[in-house]
CSV table of C-alpha atoms and ligand atoms in Angstrom, one decimal:
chain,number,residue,atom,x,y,z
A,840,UNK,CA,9.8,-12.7,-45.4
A,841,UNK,CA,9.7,-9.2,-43.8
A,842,UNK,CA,8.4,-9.2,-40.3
A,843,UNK,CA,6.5,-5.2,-40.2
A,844,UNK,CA,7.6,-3.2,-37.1
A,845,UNK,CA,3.5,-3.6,-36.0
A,846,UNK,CA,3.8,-7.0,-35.7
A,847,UNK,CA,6.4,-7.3,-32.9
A,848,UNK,CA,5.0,-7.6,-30.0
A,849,UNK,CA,6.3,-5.1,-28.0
A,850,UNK,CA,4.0,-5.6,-24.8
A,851,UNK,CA,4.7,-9.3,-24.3
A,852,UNK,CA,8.3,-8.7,-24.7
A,853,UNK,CA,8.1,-6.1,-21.8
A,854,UNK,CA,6.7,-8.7,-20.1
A,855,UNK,CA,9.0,-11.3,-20.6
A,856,UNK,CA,11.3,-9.1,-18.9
A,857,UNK,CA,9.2,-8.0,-16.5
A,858,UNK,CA,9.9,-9.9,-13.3
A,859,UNK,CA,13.6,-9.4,-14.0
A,860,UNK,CA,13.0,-5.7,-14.0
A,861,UNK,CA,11.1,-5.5,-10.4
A,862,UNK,CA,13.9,-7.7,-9.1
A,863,UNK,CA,16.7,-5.6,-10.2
A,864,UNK,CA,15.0,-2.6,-8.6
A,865,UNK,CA,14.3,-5.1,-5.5
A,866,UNK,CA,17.9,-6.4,-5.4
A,867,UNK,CA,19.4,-2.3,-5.6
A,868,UNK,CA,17.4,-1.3,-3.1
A,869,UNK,CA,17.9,-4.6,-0.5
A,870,UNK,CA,21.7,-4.0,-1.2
A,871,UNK,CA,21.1,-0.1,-0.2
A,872,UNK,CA,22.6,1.0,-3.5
A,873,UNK,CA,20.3,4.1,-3.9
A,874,UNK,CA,21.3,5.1,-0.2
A,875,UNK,CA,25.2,4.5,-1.3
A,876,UNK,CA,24.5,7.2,-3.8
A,877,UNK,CA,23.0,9.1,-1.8
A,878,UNK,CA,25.3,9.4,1.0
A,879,UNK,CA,28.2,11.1,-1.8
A,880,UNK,CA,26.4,12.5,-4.9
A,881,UNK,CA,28.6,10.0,-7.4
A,882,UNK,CA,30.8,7.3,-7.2
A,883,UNK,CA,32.8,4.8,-9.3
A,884,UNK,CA,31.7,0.9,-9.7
A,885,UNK,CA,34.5,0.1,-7.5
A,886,UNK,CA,33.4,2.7,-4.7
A,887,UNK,CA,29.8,1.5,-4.6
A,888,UNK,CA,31.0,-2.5,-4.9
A,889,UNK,CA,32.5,-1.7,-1.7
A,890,UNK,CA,29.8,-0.3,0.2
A,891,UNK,CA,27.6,-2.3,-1.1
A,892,UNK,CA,29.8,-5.6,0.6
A,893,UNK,CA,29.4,-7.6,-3.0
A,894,UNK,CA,31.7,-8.2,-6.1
A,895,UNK,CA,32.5,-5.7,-8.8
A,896,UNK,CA,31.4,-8.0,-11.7
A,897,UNK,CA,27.9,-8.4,-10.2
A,898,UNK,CA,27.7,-4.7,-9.0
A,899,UNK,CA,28.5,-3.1,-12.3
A,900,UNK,CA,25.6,-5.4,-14.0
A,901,UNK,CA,23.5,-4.8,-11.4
A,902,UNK,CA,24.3,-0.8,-11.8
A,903,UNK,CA,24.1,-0.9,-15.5
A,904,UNK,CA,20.7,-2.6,-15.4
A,905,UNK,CA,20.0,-0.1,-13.4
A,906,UNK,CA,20.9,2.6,-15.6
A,907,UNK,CA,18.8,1.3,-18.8
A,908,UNK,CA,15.6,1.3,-16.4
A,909,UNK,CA,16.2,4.7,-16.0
A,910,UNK,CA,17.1,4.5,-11.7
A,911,UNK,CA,20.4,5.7,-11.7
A,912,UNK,CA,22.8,8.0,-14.4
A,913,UNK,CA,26.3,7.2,-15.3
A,914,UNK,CA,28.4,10.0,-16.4
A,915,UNK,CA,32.2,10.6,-17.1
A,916,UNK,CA,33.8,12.6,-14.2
A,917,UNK,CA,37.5,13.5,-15.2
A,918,UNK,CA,38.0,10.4,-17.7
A,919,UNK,CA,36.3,8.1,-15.8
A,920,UNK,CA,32.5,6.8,-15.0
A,921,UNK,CA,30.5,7.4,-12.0
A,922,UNK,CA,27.4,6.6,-10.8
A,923,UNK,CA,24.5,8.7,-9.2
A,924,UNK,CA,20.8,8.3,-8.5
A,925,UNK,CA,18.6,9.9,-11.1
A,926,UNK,CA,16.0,12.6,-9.4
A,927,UNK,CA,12.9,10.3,-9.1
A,928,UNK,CA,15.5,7.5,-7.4
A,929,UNK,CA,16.4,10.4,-4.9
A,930,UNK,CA,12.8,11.5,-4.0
A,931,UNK,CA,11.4,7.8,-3.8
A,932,UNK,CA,14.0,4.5,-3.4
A,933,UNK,CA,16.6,6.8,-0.6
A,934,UNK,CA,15.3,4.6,2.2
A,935,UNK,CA,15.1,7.9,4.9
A,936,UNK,CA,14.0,10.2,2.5
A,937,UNK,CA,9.9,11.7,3.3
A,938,UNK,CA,8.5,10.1,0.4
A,939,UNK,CA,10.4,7.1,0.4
A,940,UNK,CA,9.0,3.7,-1.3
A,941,UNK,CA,11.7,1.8,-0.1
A,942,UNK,CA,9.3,-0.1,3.0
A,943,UNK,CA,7.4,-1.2,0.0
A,944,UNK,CA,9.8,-2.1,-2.3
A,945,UNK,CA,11.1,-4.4,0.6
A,946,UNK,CA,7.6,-5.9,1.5
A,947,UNK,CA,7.5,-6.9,-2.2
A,948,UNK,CA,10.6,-8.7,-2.5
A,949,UNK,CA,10.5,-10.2,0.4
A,950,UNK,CA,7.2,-11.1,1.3
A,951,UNK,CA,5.4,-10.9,-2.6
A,952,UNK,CA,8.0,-12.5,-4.8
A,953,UNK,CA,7.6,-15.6,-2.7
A,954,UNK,CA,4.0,-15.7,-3.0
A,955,UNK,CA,4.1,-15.2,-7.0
A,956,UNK,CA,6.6,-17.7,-7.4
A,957,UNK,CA,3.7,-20.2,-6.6
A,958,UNK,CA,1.3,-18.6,-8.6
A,959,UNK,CA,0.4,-21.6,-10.6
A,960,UNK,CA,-0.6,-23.7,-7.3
A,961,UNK,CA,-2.3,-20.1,-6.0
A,962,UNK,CA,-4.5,-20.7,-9.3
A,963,UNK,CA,-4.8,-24.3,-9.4
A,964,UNK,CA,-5.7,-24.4,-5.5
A,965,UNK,CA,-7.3,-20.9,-5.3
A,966,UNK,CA,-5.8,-20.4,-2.0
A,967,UNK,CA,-2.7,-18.2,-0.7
A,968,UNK,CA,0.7,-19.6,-0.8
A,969,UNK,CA,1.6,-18.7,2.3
A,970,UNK,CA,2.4,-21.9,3.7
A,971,UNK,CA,4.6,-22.9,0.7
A,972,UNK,CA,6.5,-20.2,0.3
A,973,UNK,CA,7.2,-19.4,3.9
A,974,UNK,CA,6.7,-23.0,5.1
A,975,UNK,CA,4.0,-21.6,7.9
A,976,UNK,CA,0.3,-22.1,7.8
A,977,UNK,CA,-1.5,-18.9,8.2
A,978,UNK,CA,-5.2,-18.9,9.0
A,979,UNK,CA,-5.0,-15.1,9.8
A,980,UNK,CA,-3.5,-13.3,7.6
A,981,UNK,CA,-2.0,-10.5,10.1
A,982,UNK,CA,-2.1,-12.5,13.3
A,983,UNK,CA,0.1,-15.1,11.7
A,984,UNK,CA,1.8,-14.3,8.4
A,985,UNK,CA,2.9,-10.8,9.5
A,986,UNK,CA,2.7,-10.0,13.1
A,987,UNK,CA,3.6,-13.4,14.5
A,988,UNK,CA,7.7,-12.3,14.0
A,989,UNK,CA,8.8,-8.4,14.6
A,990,UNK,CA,10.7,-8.2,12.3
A,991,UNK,CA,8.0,-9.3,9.4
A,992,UNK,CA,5.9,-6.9,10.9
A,993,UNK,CA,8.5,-3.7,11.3
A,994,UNK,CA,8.7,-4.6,7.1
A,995,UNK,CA,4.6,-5.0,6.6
A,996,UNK,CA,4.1,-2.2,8.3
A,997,UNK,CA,6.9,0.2,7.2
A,998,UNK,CA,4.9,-1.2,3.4
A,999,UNK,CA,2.1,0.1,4.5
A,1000,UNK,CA,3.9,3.4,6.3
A,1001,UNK,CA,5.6,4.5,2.4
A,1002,UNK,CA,2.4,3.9,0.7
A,1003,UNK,CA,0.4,6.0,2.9
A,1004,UNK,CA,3.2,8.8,3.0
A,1005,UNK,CA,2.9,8.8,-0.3
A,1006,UNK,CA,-1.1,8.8,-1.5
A,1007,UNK,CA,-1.9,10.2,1.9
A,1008,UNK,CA,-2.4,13.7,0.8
A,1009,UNK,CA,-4.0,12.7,-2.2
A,1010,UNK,CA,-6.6,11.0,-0.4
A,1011,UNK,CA,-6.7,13.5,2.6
A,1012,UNK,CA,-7.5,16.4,0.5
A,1013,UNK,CA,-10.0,14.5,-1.8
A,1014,UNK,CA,-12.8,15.7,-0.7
A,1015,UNK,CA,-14.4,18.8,1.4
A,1016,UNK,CA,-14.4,17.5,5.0
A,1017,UNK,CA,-14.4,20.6,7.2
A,1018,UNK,CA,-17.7,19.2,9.2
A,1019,UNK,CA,-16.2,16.4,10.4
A,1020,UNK,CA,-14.5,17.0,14.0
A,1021,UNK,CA,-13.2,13.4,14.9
A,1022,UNK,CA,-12.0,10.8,12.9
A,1023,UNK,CA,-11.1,7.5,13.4
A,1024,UNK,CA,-8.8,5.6,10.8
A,1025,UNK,CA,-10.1,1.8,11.1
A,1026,UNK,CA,-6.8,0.0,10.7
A,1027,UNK,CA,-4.7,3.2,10.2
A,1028,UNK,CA,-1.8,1.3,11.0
A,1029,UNK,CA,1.5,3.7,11.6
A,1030,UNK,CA,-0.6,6.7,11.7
A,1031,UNK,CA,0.8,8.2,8.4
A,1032,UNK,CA,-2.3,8.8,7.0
A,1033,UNK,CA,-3.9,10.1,10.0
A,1034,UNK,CA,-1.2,12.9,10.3
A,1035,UNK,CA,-2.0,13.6,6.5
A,1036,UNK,CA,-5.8,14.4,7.1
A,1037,UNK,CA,-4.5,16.5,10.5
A,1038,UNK,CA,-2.3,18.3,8.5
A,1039,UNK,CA,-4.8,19.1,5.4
A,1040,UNK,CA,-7.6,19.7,8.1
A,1041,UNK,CA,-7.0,21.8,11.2
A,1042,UNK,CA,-10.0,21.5,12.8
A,1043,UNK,CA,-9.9,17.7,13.0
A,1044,UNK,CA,-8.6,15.0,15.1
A,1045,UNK,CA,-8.4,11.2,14.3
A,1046,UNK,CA,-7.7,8.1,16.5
A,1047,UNK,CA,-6.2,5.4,14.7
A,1048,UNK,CA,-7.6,2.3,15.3
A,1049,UNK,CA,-5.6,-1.2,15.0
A,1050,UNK,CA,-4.5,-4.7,16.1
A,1051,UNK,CA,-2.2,-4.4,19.9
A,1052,UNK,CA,0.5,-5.8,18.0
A,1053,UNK,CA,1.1,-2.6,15.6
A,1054,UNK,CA,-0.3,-0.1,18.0
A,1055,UNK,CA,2.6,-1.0,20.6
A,1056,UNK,CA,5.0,-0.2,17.4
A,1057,UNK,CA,3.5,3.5,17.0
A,1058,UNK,CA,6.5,5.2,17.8
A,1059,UNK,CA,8.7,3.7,15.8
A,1060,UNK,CA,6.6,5.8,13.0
A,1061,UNK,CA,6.3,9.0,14.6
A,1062,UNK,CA,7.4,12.3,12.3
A,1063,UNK,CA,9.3,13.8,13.5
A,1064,UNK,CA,6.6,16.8,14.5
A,1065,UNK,CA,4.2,15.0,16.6
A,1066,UNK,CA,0.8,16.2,16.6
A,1067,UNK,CA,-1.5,16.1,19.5
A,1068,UNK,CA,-4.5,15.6,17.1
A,1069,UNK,CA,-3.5,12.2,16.5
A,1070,UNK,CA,-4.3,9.4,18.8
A,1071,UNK,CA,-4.0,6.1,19.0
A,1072,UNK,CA,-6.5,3.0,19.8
A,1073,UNK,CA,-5.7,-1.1,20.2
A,1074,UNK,CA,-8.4,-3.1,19.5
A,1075,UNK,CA,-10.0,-5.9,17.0
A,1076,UNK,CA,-12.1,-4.1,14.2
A,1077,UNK,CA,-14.3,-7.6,14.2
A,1078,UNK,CA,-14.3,-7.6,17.8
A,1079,UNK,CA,-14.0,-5.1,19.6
A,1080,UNK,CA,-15.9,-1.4,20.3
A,1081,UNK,CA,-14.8,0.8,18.3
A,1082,UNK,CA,-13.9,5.0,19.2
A,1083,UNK,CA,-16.5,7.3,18.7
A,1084,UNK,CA,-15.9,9.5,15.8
A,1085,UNK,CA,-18.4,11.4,13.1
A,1086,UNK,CA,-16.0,10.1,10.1
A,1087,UNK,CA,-14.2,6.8,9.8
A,1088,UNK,CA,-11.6,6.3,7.4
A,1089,UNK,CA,-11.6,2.8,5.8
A,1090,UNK,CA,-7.6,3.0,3.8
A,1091,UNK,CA,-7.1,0.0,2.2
A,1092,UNK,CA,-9.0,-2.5,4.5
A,1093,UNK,CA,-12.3,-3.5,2.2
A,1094,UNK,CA,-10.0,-5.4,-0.3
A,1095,UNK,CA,-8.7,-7.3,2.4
A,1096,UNK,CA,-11.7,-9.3,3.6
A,1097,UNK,CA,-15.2,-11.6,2.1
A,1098,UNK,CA,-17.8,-9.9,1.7
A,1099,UNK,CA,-19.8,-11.8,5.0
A,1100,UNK,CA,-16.7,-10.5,6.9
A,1101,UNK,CA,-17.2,-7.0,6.1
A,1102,UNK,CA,-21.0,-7.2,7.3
A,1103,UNK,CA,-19.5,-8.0,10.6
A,1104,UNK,CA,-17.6,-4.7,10.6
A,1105,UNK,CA,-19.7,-2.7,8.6
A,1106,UNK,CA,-22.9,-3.6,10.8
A,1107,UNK,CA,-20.7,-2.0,13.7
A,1108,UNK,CA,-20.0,1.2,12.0
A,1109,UNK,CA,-23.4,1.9,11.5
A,1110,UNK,CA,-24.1,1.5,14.9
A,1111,UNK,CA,-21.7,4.1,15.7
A,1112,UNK,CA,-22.5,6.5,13.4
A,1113,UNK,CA,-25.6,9.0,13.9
A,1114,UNK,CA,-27.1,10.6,10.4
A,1115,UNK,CA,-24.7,12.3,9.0
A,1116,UNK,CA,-22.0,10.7,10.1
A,1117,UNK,CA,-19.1,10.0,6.9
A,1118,UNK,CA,-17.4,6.9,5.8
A,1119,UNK,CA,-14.3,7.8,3.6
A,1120,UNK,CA,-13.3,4.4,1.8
A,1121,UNK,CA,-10.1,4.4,-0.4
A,1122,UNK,CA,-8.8,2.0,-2.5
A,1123,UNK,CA,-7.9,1.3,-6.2
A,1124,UNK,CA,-11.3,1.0,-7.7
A,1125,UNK,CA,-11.8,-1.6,-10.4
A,1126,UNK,CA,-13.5,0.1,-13.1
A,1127,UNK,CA,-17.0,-1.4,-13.8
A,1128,UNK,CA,-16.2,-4.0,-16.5
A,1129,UNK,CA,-13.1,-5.2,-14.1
A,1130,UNK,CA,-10.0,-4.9,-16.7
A,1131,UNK,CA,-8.2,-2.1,-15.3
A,1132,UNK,CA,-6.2,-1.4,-13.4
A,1133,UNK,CA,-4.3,-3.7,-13.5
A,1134,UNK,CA,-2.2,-3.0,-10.6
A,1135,UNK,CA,-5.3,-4.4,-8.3
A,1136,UNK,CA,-6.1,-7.0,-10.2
A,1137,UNK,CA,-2.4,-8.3,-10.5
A,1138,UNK,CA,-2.6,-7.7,-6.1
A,1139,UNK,CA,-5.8,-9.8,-6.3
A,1140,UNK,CA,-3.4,-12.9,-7.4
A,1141,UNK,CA,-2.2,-13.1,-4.0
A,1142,UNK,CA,-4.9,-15.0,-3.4
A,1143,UNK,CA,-5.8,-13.2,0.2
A,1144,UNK,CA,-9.5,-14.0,1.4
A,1145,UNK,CA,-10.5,-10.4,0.0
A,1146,UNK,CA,-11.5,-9.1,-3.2
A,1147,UNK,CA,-11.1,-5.7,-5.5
A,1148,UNK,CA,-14.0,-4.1,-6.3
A,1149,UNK,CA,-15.5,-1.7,-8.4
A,1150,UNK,CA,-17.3,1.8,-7.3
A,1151,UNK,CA,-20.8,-0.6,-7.6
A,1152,UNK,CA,-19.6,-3.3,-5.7
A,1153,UNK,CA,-18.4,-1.1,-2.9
A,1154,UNK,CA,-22.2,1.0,-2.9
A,1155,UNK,CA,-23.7,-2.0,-2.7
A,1156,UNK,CA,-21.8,-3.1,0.1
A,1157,UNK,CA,-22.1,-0.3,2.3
A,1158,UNK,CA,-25.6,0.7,1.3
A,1159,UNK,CA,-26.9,-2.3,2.9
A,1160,UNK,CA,-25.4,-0.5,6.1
A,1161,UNK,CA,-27.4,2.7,5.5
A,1162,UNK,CA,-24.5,4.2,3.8
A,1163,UNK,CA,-24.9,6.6,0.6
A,1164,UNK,CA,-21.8,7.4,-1.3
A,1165,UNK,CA,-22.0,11.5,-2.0
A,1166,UNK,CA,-18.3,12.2,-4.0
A,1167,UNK,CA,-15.9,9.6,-5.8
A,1168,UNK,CA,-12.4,11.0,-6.5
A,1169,UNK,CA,-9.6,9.6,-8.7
A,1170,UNK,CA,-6.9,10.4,-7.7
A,1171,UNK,CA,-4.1,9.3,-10.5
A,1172,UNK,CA,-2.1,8.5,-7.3
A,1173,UNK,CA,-1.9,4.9,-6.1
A,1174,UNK,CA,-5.3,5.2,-4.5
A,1175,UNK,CA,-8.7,6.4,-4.8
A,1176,UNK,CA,-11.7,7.4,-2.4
A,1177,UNK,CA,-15.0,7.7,-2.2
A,1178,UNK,CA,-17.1,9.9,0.7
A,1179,UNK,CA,-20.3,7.7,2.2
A,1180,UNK,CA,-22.5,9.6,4.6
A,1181,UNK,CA,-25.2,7.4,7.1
A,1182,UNK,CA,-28.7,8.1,6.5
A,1183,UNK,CA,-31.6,8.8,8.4
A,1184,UNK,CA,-32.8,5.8,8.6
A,1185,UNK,CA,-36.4,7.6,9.2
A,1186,UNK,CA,-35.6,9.8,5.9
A,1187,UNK,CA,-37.9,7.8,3.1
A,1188,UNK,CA,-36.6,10.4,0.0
A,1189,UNK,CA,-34.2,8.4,-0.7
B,2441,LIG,N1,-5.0,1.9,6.5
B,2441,LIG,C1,-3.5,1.7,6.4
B,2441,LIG,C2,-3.1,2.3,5.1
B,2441,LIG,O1,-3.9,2.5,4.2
B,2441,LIG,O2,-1.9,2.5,4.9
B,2441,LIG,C3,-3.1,0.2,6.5
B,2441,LIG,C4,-3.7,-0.7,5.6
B,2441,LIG,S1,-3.2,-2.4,5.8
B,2441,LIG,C5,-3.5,-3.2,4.3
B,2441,LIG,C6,-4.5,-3.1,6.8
B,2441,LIG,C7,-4.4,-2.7,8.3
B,2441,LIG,O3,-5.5,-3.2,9.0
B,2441,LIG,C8,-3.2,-3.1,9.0
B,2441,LIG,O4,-2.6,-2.1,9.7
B,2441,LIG,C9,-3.7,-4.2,10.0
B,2441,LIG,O5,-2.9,-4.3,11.2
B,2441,LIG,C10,-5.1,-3.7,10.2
B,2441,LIG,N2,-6.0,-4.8,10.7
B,2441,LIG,C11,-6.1,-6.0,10.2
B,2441,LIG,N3,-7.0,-6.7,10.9
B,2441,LIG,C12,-7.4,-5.9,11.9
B,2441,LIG,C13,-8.4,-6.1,12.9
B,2441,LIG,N4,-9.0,-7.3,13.1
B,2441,LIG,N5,-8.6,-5.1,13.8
B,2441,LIG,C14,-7.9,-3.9,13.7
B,2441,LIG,N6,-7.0,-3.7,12.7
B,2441,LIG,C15,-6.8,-4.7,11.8
């Protein structure tokens, strides 16, 4: 019998072939091919083989993989083939170019394939895999699994550095901030996102707040204009004071934690802030029946003590701190945001 084209399923098929797809993008961009082809606009299988230190069998199926997923072109270039990045391969996998996802790319393979390759304990046990897949016990997730080595955090936090470059304006520019004077971005890590909001706001400054261990690595991550609006802060969000500032930007930190640990931290930013004050949380936001996207609810697999949430589960959270959210913005970039301002605690209209 006839099978009809509707009944092949297309989307498990792509998913078959999923893991083999993120790992040939991995593998290209650990063996620096898209900065190969970068460095000379095209060059032969052989040419890249050799820069690349590996053999010419594995290179050209590694390139030609490459080529069907749509990260690099092969033409003909006086009768014979060459390779070059395609245009979305220049602007985001060339490790030093602005936008650059390579930091991520590299934090995934090295640090998230691991993980997910002992996702059937992570569901059977409900608990990370850390200690199985990098043979460490890691009661604090930054402490120990990615500051304990430098060179596991240079790689977390050059992750976190691309993301940030990347969404960063997106999330800066999401919502109409020009009351605020001084920021402070809790956990703000490399400071990339903190020179985004300088940039798309020139009348504030923002101290980025975050663990001794990454703030020592700060200028490792500086642009390469520095801007004297940005500042920097070591400390522990749970405990330690925190700087004074009439916004505090909360990128990609509530996922990370329990609900009764976020209480600890939330309890001390409404101490801090007076009426008025703003909390700017962004994440990817669940939507309110929890099936998409998928992206944070394949990240939730990890198995980290945190949780994603949905718009509701974040209000609820921070309105037991006095905090009302005022604007929600999706973005379409890889993160979203919401604007919470601190109550008058005396104000009954609510
Ligand atoms: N906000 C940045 C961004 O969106 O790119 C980084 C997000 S990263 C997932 C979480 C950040 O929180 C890391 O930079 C980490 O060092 C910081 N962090 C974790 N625990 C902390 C603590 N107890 N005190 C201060 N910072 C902490």
């Amino acid at each position: 019998t006839e099978c009809s084209r509707q009944d092949i399923p297309h989307s498990i098929i792509s998913l078959l072939d999923g893991f083999k797809a993120s790992k040939t993008l991995f593998t290209a961009s650990k063996l620096k091919v898209f900065d190969v082809l970068n460095s000379s606009n095209s060059q032969t299988l052989e040419e890249v083989a050799g820069q690349i230190n590996a053999s010419v069998l594995g290179t050209e199926r590694l390139l030609e993989a490459a080529v069907s997923l749509g990260l690099l072109e092969r033409v003909k270039q006086q009768n014979t083939s060459v390779y070059r990045n395609t245009e979305q391969a220049s602007r985001f996998l060339v490790s030093d170019s602005p936008e650059s996802l390579n930091g991520y790319i590299l934090h995934c393979n090295d640090m998230v394939w691991p993980l997910f390759s002992h996702l059937e304990n992570a569901v059977r046990e409900g608990t990370s895999q850390h200690e199985r897949a990098f043979g460490k016990k890691n009661e604090e997730v930054f402490q120990d699994a990615y500051y304990s080595k430098d060179e596991v955090k240079i790689r977390f936090m050059d992750a976190m550095h691309s993301i940030a470059r990347v969404t960063g304006k997106d999330v800066a520019t999401a919502f109409e901030l020009s009351s605020y004077k001084t920021a402070c971005d809790i956990g703000g890590c490399t400071g990339a996102m903190a020179y985004e909001f300088t940039k798309a706001h020139p009348g504030l400054s923002v101290i980025v707040f975050d663990l001794p261990q990454v703030i020592e690595m700060r200028r490792h991550f500086q642009p390469k204009e520095t801007d004297d609006r940005v500042s920097f802060v070591a400390g522990d969000f749970f405990k330690d004071d925190l700087p004074k500032a009439d916004l505090y930007i909360l990128a990609r930190i509530l996922h990370d934690w329990s609900d009764e640990k976020l209480h600890v931290l939330l309890s001390k930013l409404s101490k801090m802030c007076t009426p008025g004050c703003g909390l700017l949380v962004s994440e990817i936001f669940l939507d309110e029946e929890r099936k998409r996207p998928s992206r944070a609810l394949l990240q939730a697999l990890s198995m980290t003590e945190g949780k994603q949430r949905s718009p509701t589960e974040y209000r609820d959270l921070l309105e037991k701190h006095g905090f009302t959210p005022k604007h929600i913005k999706h973005t379409d970039n890889l993160l979203d945001a919401m604007l919470f301002v601190k109550e008058d605690p005396n104000d009954k209209r609510t």
